[in-house]
Tab-separated table of C-alpha atoms in Angstrom:
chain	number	residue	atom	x	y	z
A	1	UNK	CA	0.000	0.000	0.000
A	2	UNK	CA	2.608	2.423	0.798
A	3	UNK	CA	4.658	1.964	-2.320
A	4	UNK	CA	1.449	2.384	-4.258
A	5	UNK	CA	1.530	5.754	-2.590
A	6	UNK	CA	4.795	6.361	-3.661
A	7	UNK	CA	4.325	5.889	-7.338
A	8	UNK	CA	3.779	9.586	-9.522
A	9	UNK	CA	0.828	9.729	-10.950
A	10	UNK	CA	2.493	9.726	-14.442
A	11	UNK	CA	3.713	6.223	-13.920
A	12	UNK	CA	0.181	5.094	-12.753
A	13	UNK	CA	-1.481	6.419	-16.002
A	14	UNK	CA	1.144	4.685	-18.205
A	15	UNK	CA	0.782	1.189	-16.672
A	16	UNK	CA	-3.274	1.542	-16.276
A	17	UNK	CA	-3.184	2.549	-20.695
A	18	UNK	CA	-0.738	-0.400	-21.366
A	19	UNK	CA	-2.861	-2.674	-18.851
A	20	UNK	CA	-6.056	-1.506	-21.080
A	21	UNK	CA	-3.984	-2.129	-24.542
A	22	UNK	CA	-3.192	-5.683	-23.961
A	23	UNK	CA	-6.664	-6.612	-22.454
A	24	UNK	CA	-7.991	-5.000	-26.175
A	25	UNK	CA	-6.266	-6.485	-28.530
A	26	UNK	CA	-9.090	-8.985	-29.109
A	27	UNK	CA	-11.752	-5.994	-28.591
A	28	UNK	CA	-13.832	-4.817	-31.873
A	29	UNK	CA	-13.896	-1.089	-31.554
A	30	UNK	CA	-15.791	1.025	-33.556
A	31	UNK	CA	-13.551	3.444	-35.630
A	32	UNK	CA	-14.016	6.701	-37.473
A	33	UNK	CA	-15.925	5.938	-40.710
A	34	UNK	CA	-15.978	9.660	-43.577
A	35	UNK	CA	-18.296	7.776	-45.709
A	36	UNK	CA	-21.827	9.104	-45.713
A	37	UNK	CA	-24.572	7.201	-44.265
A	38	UNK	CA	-28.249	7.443	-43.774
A	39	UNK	CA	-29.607	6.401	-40.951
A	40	UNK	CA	-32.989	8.189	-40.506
A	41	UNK	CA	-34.381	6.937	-37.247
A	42	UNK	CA	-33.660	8.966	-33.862
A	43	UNK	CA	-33.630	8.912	-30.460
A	44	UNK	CA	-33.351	12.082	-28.690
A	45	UNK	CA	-31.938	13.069	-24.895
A	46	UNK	CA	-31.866	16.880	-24.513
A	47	UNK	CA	-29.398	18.125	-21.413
A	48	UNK	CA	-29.005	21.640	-19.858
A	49	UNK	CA	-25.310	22.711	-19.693
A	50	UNK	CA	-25.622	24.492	-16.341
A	51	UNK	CA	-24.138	27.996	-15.693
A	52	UNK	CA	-21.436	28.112	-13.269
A	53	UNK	CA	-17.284	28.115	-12.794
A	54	UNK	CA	-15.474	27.716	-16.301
A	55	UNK	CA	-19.321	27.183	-18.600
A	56	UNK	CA	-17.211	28.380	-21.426
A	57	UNK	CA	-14.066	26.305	-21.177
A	58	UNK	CA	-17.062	23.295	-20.332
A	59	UNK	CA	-18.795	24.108	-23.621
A	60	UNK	CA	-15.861	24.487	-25.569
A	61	UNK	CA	-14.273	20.520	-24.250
A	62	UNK	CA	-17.968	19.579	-25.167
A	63	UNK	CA	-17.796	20.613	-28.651
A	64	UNK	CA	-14.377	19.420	-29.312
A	65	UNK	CA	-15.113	16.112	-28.286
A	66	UNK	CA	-18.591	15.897	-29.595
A	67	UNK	CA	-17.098	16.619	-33.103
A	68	UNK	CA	-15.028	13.498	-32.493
A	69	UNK	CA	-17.799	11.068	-32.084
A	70	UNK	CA	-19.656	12.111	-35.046
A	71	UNK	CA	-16.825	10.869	-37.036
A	72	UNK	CA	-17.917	6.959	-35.727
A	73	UNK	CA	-20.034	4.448	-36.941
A	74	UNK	CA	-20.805	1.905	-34.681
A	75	UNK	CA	-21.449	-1.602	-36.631
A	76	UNK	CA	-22.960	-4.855	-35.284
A	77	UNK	CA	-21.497	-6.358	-32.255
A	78	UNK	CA	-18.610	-3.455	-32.248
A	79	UNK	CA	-18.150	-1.302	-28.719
A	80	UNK	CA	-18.261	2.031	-29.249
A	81	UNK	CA	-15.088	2.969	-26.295
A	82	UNK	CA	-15.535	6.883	-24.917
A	83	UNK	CA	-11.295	7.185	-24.620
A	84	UNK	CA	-10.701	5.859	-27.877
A	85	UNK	CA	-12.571	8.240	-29.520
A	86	UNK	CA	-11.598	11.512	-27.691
A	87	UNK	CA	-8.374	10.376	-26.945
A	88	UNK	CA	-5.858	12.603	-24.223
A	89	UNK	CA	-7.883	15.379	-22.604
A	90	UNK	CA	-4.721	17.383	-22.687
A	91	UNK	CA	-3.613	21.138	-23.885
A	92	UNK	CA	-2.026	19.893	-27.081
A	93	UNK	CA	-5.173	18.008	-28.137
A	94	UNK	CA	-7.104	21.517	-27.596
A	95	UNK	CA	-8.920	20.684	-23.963
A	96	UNK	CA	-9.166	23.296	-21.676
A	97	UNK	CA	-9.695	23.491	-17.671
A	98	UNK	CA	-12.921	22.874	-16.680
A	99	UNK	CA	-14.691	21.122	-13.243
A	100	UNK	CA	-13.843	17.621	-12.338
A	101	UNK	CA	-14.861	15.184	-9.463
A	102	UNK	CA	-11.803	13.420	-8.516
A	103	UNK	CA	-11.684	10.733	-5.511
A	104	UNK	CA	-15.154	11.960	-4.516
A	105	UNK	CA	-13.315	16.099	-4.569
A	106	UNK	CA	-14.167	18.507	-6.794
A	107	UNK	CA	-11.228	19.721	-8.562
A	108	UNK	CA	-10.109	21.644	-11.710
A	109	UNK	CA	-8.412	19.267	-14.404
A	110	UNK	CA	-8.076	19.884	-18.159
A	111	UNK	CA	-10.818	18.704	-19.886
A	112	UNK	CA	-13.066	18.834	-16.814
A	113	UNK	CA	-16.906	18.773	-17.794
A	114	UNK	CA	-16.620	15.733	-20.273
A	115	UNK	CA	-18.941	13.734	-17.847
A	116	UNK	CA	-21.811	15.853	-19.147
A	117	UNK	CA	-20.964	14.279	-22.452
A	118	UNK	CA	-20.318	10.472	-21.824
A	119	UNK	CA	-23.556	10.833	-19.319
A	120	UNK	CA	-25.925	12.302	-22.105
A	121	UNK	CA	-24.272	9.124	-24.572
A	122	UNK	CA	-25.457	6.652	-21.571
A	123	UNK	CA	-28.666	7.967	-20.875
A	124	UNK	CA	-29.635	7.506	-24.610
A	125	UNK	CA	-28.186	4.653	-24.855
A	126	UNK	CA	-30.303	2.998	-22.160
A	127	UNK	CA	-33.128	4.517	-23.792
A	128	UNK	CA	-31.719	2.501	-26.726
A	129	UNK	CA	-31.361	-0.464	-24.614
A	130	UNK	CA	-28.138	-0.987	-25.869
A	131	UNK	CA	-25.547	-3.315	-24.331
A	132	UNK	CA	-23.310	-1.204	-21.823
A	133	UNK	CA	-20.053	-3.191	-21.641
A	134	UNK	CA	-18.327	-0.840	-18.822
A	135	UNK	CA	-19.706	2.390	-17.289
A	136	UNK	CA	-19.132	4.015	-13.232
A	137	UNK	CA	-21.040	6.558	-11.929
A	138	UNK	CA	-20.027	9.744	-9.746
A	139	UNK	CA	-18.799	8.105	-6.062
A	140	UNK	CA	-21.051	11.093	-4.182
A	141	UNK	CA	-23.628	13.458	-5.619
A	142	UNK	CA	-22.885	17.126	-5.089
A	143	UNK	CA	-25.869	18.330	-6.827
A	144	UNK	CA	-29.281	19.565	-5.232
A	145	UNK	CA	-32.353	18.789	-6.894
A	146	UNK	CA	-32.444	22.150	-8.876
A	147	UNK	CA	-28.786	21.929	-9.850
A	148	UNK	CA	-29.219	18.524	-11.806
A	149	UNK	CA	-28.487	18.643	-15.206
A	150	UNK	CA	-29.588	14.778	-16.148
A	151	UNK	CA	-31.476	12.625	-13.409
A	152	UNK	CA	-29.009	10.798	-10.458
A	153	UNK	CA	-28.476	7.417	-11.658
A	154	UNK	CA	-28.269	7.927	-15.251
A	155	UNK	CA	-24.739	9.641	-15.054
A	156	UNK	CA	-21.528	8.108	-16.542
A	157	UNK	CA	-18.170	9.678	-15.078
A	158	UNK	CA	-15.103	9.032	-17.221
A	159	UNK	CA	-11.208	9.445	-15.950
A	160	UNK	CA	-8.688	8.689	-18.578
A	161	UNK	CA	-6.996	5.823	-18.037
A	162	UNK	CA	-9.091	4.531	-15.473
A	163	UNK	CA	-12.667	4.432	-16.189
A	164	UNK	CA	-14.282	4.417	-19.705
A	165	UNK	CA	-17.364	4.294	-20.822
A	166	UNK	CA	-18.168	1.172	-23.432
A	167	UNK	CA	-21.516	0.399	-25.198
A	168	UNK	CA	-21.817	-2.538	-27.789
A	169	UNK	CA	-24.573	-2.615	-30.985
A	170	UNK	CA	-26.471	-5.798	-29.911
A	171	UNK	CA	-28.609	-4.298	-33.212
A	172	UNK	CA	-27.797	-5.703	-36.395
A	173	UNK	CA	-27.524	-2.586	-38.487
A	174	UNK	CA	-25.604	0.015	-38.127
A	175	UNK	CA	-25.734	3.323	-35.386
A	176	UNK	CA	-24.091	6.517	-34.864
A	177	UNK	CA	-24.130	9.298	-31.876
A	178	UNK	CA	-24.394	12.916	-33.162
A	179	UNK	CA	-24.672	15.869	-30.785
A	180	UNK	CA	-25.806	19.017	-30.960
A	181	UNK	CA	-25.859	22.539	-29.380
A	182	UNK	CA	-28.437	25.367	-28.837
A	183	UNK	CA	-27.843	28.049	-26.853
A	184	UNK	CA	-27.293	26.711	-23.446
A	185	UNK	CA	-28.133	22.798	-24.295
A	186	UNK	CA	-26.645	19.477	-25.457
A	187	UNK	CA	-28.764	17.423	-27.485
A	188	UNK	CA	-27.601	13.482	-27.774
A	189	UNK	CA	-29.424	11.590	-31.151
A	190	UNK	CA	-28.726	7.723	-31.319
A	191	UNK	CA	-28.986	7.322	-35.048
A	192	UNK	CA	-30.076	4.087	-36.581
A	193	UNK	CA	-30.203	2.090	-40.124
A	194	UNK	CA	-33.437	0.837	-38.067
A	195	UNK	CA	-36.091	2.005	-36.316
A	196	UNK	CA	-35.231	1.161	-32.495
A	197	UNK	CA	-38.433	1.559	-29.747
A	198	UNK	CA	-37.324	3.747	-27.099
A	199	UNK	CA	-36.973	2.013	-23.707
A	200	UNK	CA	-38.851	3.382	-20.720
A	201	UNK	CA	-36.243	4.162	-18.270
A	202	UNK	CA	-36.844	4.465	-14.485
A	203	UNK	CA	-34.299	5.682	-11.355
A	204	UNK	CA	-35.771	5.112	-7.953
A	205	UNK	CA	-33.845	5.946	-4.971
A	206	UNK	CA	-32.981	4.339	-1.349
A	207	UNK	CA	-31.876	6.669	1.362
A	208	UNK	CA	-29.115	4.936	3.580
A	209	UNK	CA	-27.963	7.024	6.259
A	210	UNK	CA	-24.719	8.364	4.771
A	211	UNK	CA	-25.352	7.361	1.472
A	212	UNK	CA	-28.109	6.968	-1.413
A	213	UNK	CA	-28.623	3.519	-3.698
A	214	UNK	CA	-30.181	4.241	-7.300
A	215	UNK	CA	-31.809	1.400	-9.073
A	216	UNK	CA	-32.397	1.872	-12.819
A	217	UNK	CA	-34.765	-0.311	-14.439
A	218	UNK	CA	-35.258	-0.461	-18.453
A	219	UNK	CA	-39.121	-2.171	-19.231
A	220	UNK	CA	-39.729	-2.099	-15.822
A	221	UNK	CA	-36.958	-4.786	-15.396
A	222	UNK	CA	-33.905	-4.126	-13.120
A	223	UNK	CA	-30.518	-3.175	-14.641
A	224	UNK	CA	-28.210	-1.266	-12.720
A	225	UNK	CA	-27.552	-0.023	-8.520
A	226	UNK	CA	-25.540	2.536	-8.333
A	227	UNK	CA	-24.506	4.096	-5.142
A	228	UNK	CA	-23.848	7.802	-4.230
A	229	UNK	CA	-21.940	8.469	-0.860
A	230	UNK	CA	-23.978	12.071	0.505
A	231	UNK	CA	-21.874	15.297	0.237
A	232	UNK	CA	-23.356	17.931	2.992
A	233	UNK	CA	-24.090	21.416	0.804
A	234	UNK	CA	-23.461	24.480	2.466
C-alpha cells in the first residue's frame, strides 16, 4: 500500500493505458468511418449545460469532443469505447480546464466537464437499450435537486486511463451518436439504419444514512444499482 503511494501519478497512467492495450487487442472497436450514411431513425436526450465556474471552457471541451464522435459508426457487435474516440484530454489536443470530481473532490483538471458528455451518450443509450459493456457513476452526488443537469443514476463519469465508458450494438444494423448545441443545451441523437423503440427508463432511490442507492430499471426490469456516498451542501 505504501509503495502504491509512492508511485507519480504519471507512472500510474502509463501502466493503467498499457494494462487496457493488452486486455484489447481482441476488442472490436468502432472506428471513425468519412463515408456518408443514412440512418434516418432517432432517439433524442436533450441536457441543460448548467451555468457556473469555467461554462465556457465546459462548452468548448464539449464541442471538441462531440465533433469526435460524429466521425464513428458503430457496426454490429462493435463497442463504441468513450477514450478511444476523444483520446488525451490534454492542452495539445485543444482541452481546456474545466470542473472535475476526482476521488469523490471537486477539482479543476483539463478537460473537466466531459462527464456531461459520456452521461448524455449513456442515458440515450439505455433509452436505446443498448448493451453497456463498462460504465461508473459519480462516487457522491454534489448536486441539489435544482442543480441537476440529467437525473441521479443515469450519469456516466469518465477518468482517462481509469474508467471508460463502453456500449456494444447488440442491433444488427448500423448506429451513430451525433450531438448538438443550442444556446445553453446538449442534445444526444442515437442514429439508426433501423427504427429502435425507445426504452422506458426508471431511477428510484434508497436513502441509507450516509449514502443513497439508485436502481435503474429499463421495461420495468432491473438493470443497474448505483450508489452515491452524501456530500453535505453548504
Amino acid at each position: 500500500m505504501y509503495l502504491k503511494s509512492i508511485i507519480p501519478n504519471h507512472l500510474k497512467l502509463k501502466f493503467r493505458l498499457i494494462k487496457r492495450f493488452l486486455s484489447d487487442i481482441n476488442v472490436d472497436f468502432a472506428k471513425a468511418n468519412n463515408e456518408k450514411t443514412s440512418l434516418l431513425n432517432s432517439i433524442s436526450t436533450i441536457q441543460e449545460i448548467k451555468q457556473g465556474a469555467f461554462y465556457e471552457n465546459k462548452v468548448h471541451n464539449l464541442k471538441i469532443a462531440s465533433r469526435k464522435v460524429e466521425t464513428i459508426i458503430i457496426n454490429p457487435n462493435e463497442i463504441f469505447s468513450f477514450w478511444k474516440v476523444i483520446g488525451t484530454p490534454s492542452e495539445k489536443n485543444g482541452f481546456k480546464t474545466g470542473r472535475n470530481i476526482i476521488k469523490g473532490k471537486v477539482s479543476e483538471e483539463i478537460g473537466g466537464g466531459l462527464c456531461q458528455l459520456s452521461s448524455i451518450i449513456y442515458f440515450t443509450s439505455l433509452k436505446g437499450n443498448l448493451e453497456i459493456v463498462e460504465r461508473y457513476n459519480h462516487s457522491v452526488d454534489i448536486y441539489r435537486e435544482n442543480e441537476r443537469f440529467t437525473p441521479i443514476g443515469s450519469d456516466a463519469t469518465v477518468v482517462y486511463g481509469y474508467k471508460d465508458l463502453r456500449i456494444k450494438n447488440n442491433y444488427n444494423f448500423p448506429i451513430q451518436f451525433l450531438l448538438s448545441f443550442e444556446e445553453n443545451k446538449i442534445i444526444c441523437k442515437l442514429k439508426s439504419e433501423e427504427k429502435i423503440e425507445e426504452s422506458s427508463i426508471d431511477f428510484s432511490r434508497n436513502y441509507k444514512e450516509n449514502h443513497i442507492e439508485v436502481v435503474t430499471t429499463i421495461n420495468s426490469k432491473q438493470h443497474c444499482v448505483s450508489t452515491y456516498k452524501v456530500m453535505e451542501l453548504n
